[in-house]
Short mmCIF file of C-alpha atoms in Angstrom, two decimals:
data_model
loop_
_atom_site.label_atom_id
_atom_site.label_comp_id
_atom_site.label_asym_id
_atom_site.label_seq_id
_atom_site.Cartn_x
_atom_site.Cartn_y
_atom_site.Cartn_z
CA UNK A 240 -3.18 52.81 90.72
CA UNK A 241 -3.73 55.50 88.52
CA UNK A 242 -7.17 56.22 89.65
CA UNK A 243 -5.84 55.95 93.14
CA UNK A 244 -3.09 58.61 92.46
CA UNK A 245 -5.39 61.09 90.81
CA UNK A 246 -8.05 60.78 93.37
CA UNK A 247 -5.42 61.25 95.79
CA UNK A 248 -3.80 64.24 94.28
CA UNK A 249 -7.50 65.59 94.05
CA UNK A 250 -8.12 65.38 97.70
CA UNK A 251 -4.77 67.15 98.39
CA UNK A 252 -5.86 69.94 96.00
CA UNK A 253 -9.11 70.30 98.15
CA UNK A 254 -7.21 69.98 101.68
CA UNK A 255 -4.94 72.82 100.22
CA UNK A 256 -7.67 74.78 99.31
CA UNK A 257 -9.46 74.54 102.45
CA UNK A 258 -6.21 75.20 104.33
CA UNK A 259 -5.75 78.51 102.41
CA UNK A 260 -9.33 79.69 103.33
CA UNK A 261 -8.42 78.98 106.99
CA UNK A 262 -5.40 81.08 106.74
CA UNK A 263 -6.99 83.91 105.21
CA UNK A 264 -10.00 83.80 107.56
CA UNK A 265 -7.88 83.90 110.42
CA UNK A 266 -5.84 86.61 109.40
CA UNK A 267 -9.02 88.71 108.38
CA UNK A 268 -10.94 87.40 111.39
CA UNK A 269 -14.20 89.72 110.47
CA UNK A 270 -17.52 87.84 110.91
CA UNK A 271 -19.06 86.48 107.46
CA UNK A 272 -16.17 87.87 105.45
CA UNK A 273 -16.05 86.11 102.19
CA UNK A 274 -12.80 84.53 101.12
CA UNK A 275 -11.81 84.11 97.75
CA UNK A 276 -8.76 82.03 96.27
CA UNK A 277 -7.26 83.28 93.18
CA UNK A 278 -4.83 81.53 91.02
CA UNK A 279 -2.68 83.21 88.95
CA UNK A 280 -2.70 83.53 85.30
CA UNK A 281 -0.02 84.44 82.61
CA UNK A 282 -0.72 87.13 80.45
CA UNK A 283 -0.84 84.95 76.79
CA UNK A 284 -0.54 88.24 74.94
CA UNK A 285 0.90 91.16 76.85
CA UNK A 286 0.54 94.79 75.26
CA UNK A 287 1.26 97.31 78.08
CA UNK A 288 -0.34 99.84 75.82
CA UNK A 289 -2.98 97.88 73.76
CA UNK A 290 -6.10 99.78 75.38
CA UNK A 291 -4.03 103.28 75.78
CA UNK A 292 -6.49 104.34 72.80
CA UNK A 293 -9.24 102.84 70.97
CA UNK A 294 -7.94 101.12 67.70
CA UNK A 295 -9.06 103.12 64.36
CA UNK A 296 -10.60 101.00 61.65
CA UNK A 297 -7.16 100.97 59.91
CA UNK A 298 -5.71 99.29 62.72
CA UNK A 299 -8.73 96.65 62.55
CA UNK A 300 -8.13 95.95 59.18
CA UNK A 301 -11.17 97.97 57.57
CA UNK A 302 -10.67 100.75 55.38
CA UNK A 303 -12.23 104.21 56.31
CA UNK A 304 -14.84 105.53 53.96
CA UNK A 305 -13.92 107.70 51.21
CA UNK A 306 -13.49 111.38 52.03
CA UNK A 307 -12.90 110.79 55.41
CA UNK A 308 -9.63 110.95 57.28
CA UNK A 309 -10.76 111.02 60.81
CA UNK A 310 -11.19 107.51 62.47
CA UNK A 311 -14.53 106.19 62.90
CA UNK A 312 -15.43 104.73 66.39
CA UNK A 313 -18.76 104.36 68.26
CA UNK A 314 -17.98 106.08 71.73
CA UNK A 315 -20.51 103.69 73.34
CA UNK A 316 -18.43 100.88 72.71
CA UNK A 317 -16.08 99.89 75.34
CA UNK A 318 -12.91 97.38 74.69
CA UNK A 319 -12.43 94.15 76.43
CA UNK A 320 -11.29 94.76 80.20
CA UNK A 321 -9.60 91.91 80.94
CA UNK A 322 -5.67 92.60 81.15
CA UNK A 323 -5.19 89.16 80.78
CA UNK A 324 -5.28 88.79 76.65
CA UNK A 325 -5.43 91.25 73.73
CA UNK A 326 -8.98 90.57 73.31
CA UNK A 327 -10.64 91.84 70.50
CA UNK A 328 -14.07 92.05 71.90
CA UNK A 329 -15.95 95.12 72.26
CA UNK A 330 -19.55 96.17 73.42
CA UNK A 331 -21.55 98.33 75.91
CA UNK A 332 -21.15 98.52 79.65
CA UNK A 333 -23.98 96.49 80.20
CA UNK A 334 -22.68 93.32 78.70
CA UNK A 335 -19.13 93.76 80.25
CA UNK A 336 -19.96 91.66 83.21
CA UNK A 337 -21.23 88.96 81.05
CA UNK A 338 -18.21 88.74 78.66
CA UNK A 339 -15.83 88.79 81.35
CA UNK A 340 -17.75 85.62 83.30
CA UNK A 341 -18.46 83.69 80.02
CA UNK A 342 -15.47 84.36 77.74
CA UNK A 343 -12.71 84.75 80.37
CA UNK A 344 -14.23 82.73 83.32
CA UNK A 345 -13.87 85.58 86.14
CA UNK A 346 -15.25 84.66 89.25
CA UNK A 347 -17.46 87.27 90.79
CA UNK A 348 -18.33 87.68 94.51
CA UNK A 349 -20.97 89.66 96.43
CA UNK A 350 -20.39 91.56 99.72
CA UNK A 351 -18.99 94.93 100.97
CA UNK A 352 -16.22 93.35 102.57
CA UNK A 353 -14.21 90.19 101.05
CA UNK A 354 -10.62 88.73 101.26
CA UNK A 355 -8.53 88.54 98.23
CA UNK A 356 -6.17 85.79 98.56
CA UNK A 357 -3.99 85.53 95.63
CA UNK A 358 -1.90 82.17 95.46
CA UNK A 359 1.69 81.52 93.82
CA UNK A 360 3.36 84.83 94.18
CA UNK A 361 6.59 83.42 93.20
CA UNK A 362 5.79 82.85 89.71
CA UNK A 363 7.83 85.28 87.11
CA UNK A 364 6.05 88.46 85.67
CA UNK A 365 4.01 88.94 84.08
CA UNK A 366 1.28 87.31 85.72
CA UNK A 367 -2.16 88.65 86.86
CA UNK A 368 -4.83 87.69 89.59
CA UNK A 369 -8.46 89.10 88.92
CA UNK A 370 -11.67 88.98 90.07
CA UNK A 371 -15.03 90.97 89.95
CA UNK A 372 -16.84 92.23 93.07
CA UNK A 373 -20.19 93.13 93.08
CA UNK A 374 -21.48 95.42 95.78
CA UNK A 375 -23.55 98.09 96.20
CA UNK A 376 -25.61 97.78 93.10
CA UNK A 377 -22.55 97.84 91.09
CA UNK A 378 -19.76 95.49 89.88
CA UNK A 379 -16.01 96.06 90.33
CA UNK A 380 -12.96 94.45 88.86
CA UNK A 381 -10.13 93.96 91.05
CA UNK A 382 -6.80 93.42 89.29
CA UNK A 383 -3.47 92.38 90.95
CA UNK A 384 -0.43 92.19 88.75
CA UNK A 385 3.14 91.06 89.13
CA UNK A 386 5.13 93.36 86.47
CA UNK A 387 8.88 94.38 85.86
CA UNK A 388 8.74 98.22 85.63
CA UNK A 389 12.22 98.20 85.72
CA UNK A 390 13.94 95.08 84.26
CA UNK A 391 15.01 92.75 86.94
CA UNK A 392 13.01 94.50 89.56
CA UNK A 393 9.16 92.84 89.66
CA UNK A 394 6.57 94.68 91.66
CA UNK A 395 2.91 94.01 92.61
CA UNK A 396 0.05 96.42 91.48
CA UNK A 397 -3.21 96.39 92.96
CA UNK A 398 -6.09 98.40 91.83
CA UNK A 399 -9.66 98.61 91.35
CA UNK A 400 -11.83 99.73 88.55
CA UNK A 401 -15.44 100.22 88.35
CA UNK A 402 -17.61 98.74 85.47
CA UNK A 403 -19.01 101.94 84.66
CA UNK A 404 -18.45 105.52 83.93
CA UNK A 405 -15.80 107.89 85.72
CA UNK A 406 -18.81 110.08 86.99
CA UNK A 407 -20.09 106.58 88.81
CA UNK A 408 -16.56 105.87 90.16
CA UNK A 409 -16.24 108.85 91.75
CA UNK A 410 -19.27 108.30 94.08
CA UNK A 411 -17.20 105.07 95.69
CA UNK A 412 -14.33 104.64 97.79
CA UNK A 413 -12.24 101.29 98.10
CA UNK A 414 -9.86 100.35 100.69
CA UNK A 415 -7.03 97.61 100.22
CA UNK A 416 -5.66 96.08 103.48
CA UNK A 417 -2.79 93.90 104.12
CA UNK A 418 -2.37 92.69 107.85
CA UNK A 419 0.12 89.91 109.06
CA UNK A 420 2.43 89.54 112.02
CA UNK A 421 1.38 92.72 113.83
CA UNK A 422 1.91 94.69 110.48
CA UNK A 423 -0.92 96.32 108.84
CA UNK A 424 -0.69 98.47 105.27
CA UNK A 425 -3.63 100.07 103.72
CA UNK A 426 -4.38 101.66 100.65
CA UNK A 427 -7.67 104.11 100.20
CA UNK A 428 -8.55 105.51 96.80
CA UNK A 429 -11.17 106.16 94.30
CA UNK A 430 -11.74 103.60 91.79
CA UNK A 431 -11.01 104.30 88.19
CA UNK A 432 -13.71 103.55 85.36
CA UNK A 433 -12.76 100.57 83.17
CA UNK A 434 -13.33 103.16 80.38
CA UNK A 435 -9.76 103.93 81.29
CA UNK A 436 -6.85 101.38 80.78
CA UNK A 437 -5.51 99.20 83.64
CA UNK A 438 -2.37 99.48 82.09
CA UNK A 439 -1.98 103.33 82.23
CA UNK A 440 -3.28 103.13 85.92
CA UNK A 441 -0.23 100.82 86.81
CA UNK A 442 2.11 102.80 85.04
CA UNK A 443 0.91 106.00 86.32
CA UNK A 444 1.21 104.32 89.99
CA UNK A 445 -2.04 105.37 91.32
CA UNK A 446 -2.78 102.29 92.82
CA UNK A 447 -1.12 100.02 95.78
CA UNK A 448 2.38 99.25 95.00
CA UNK A 449 4.30 96.36 96.55
CA UNK A 450 8.13 95.83 96.08
CA UNK A 451 9.08 91.94 96.13
CA UNK A 452 10.28 92.39 99.62
CA UNK A 453 7.35 93.91 101.11
CA UNK A 454 4.98 91.66 99.26
CA UNK A 455 6.95 88.64 101.21
CA UNK A 456 6.82 90.68 104.60
CA UNK A 457 3.06 90.50 104.03
CA UNK A 458 2.61 86.89 102.09
CA UNK A 459 2.24 83.41 104.04
CA UNK A 460 3.59 80.55 101.91
CA UNK A 461 3.60 82.21 98.70
CA UNK A 462 -0.13 83.53 99.18
CA UNK A 463 -0.97 87.33 99.86
CA UNK A 464 -4.22 88.08 101.35
CA UNK A 465 -5.81 91.44 100.58
CA UNK A 466 -8.81 92.56 102.50
CA UNK A 467 -11.33 94.56 100.12
CA UNK A 468 -13.93 97.12 101.49
CA UNK A 469 -15.83 99.55 99.30
CA UNK A 470 -17.97 102.32 100.57
CA UNK A 471 -19.99 105.30 98.93
CA UNK A 472 -18.19 108.61 98.99
CA UNK A 473 -20.00 111.64 100.65
CA UNK A 474 -17.10 114.15 99.83
CA UNK A 475 -18.65 114.76 96.11
CA UNK A 476 -22.08 115.77 97.53
CA UNK A 477 -21.02 117.73 100.18
CA UNK A 478 -18.95 119.81 98.08
CA UNK A 479 -21.70 120.23 95.66
CA UNK A 480 -23.81 121.44 98.50
CA UNK A 481 -21.17 124.10 99.44
#
């Protein structure tokens, strides 16, 4: 009976997953569009200002050298960009993707246009939904967070971060689209670099912001489908020529 119950539960989970894929593809009917079902993860150590500034050697438990009062920090090292945990990892931009995939098990999808299907939107804040998006020769980090910016009033914040420098980020434009019940909502902006902090982007409101009622309007049985498209920006090259 125990074996039958476990197998039956696994079959139900598979059917539910396939049904979520079908719903997303039905809402976003573009042919060949990839759908990624993303389960929520609660932040184990939620610290809104943890990456506002790099830790100094004193904060890391290392005493600075004698006769030097300024903090010693390698500017080429990047702190962990995963907002789920207070991860002490640091490394170069070239190995950020491998760290996120191996340590934090973040999925990665390829394609210019994908559908990000976030499940269990009803869970209490703070909660994050995260994937990596490989496109146009670069990797992007999509973060959807449910957070109480004001006590008792949770909101949803969605932003796209380029795993690269701010100069590289200026060459791209990303679009987030919600489409359901003959309603459409779009957000289009230049992605921010992971050298900046996800928490500061959310605090500044420089992202797609949804209150609870608006999120429910576009959700379907507790799941929110967000269409993602990334294109190269021609604005900067045109301005440079002028």
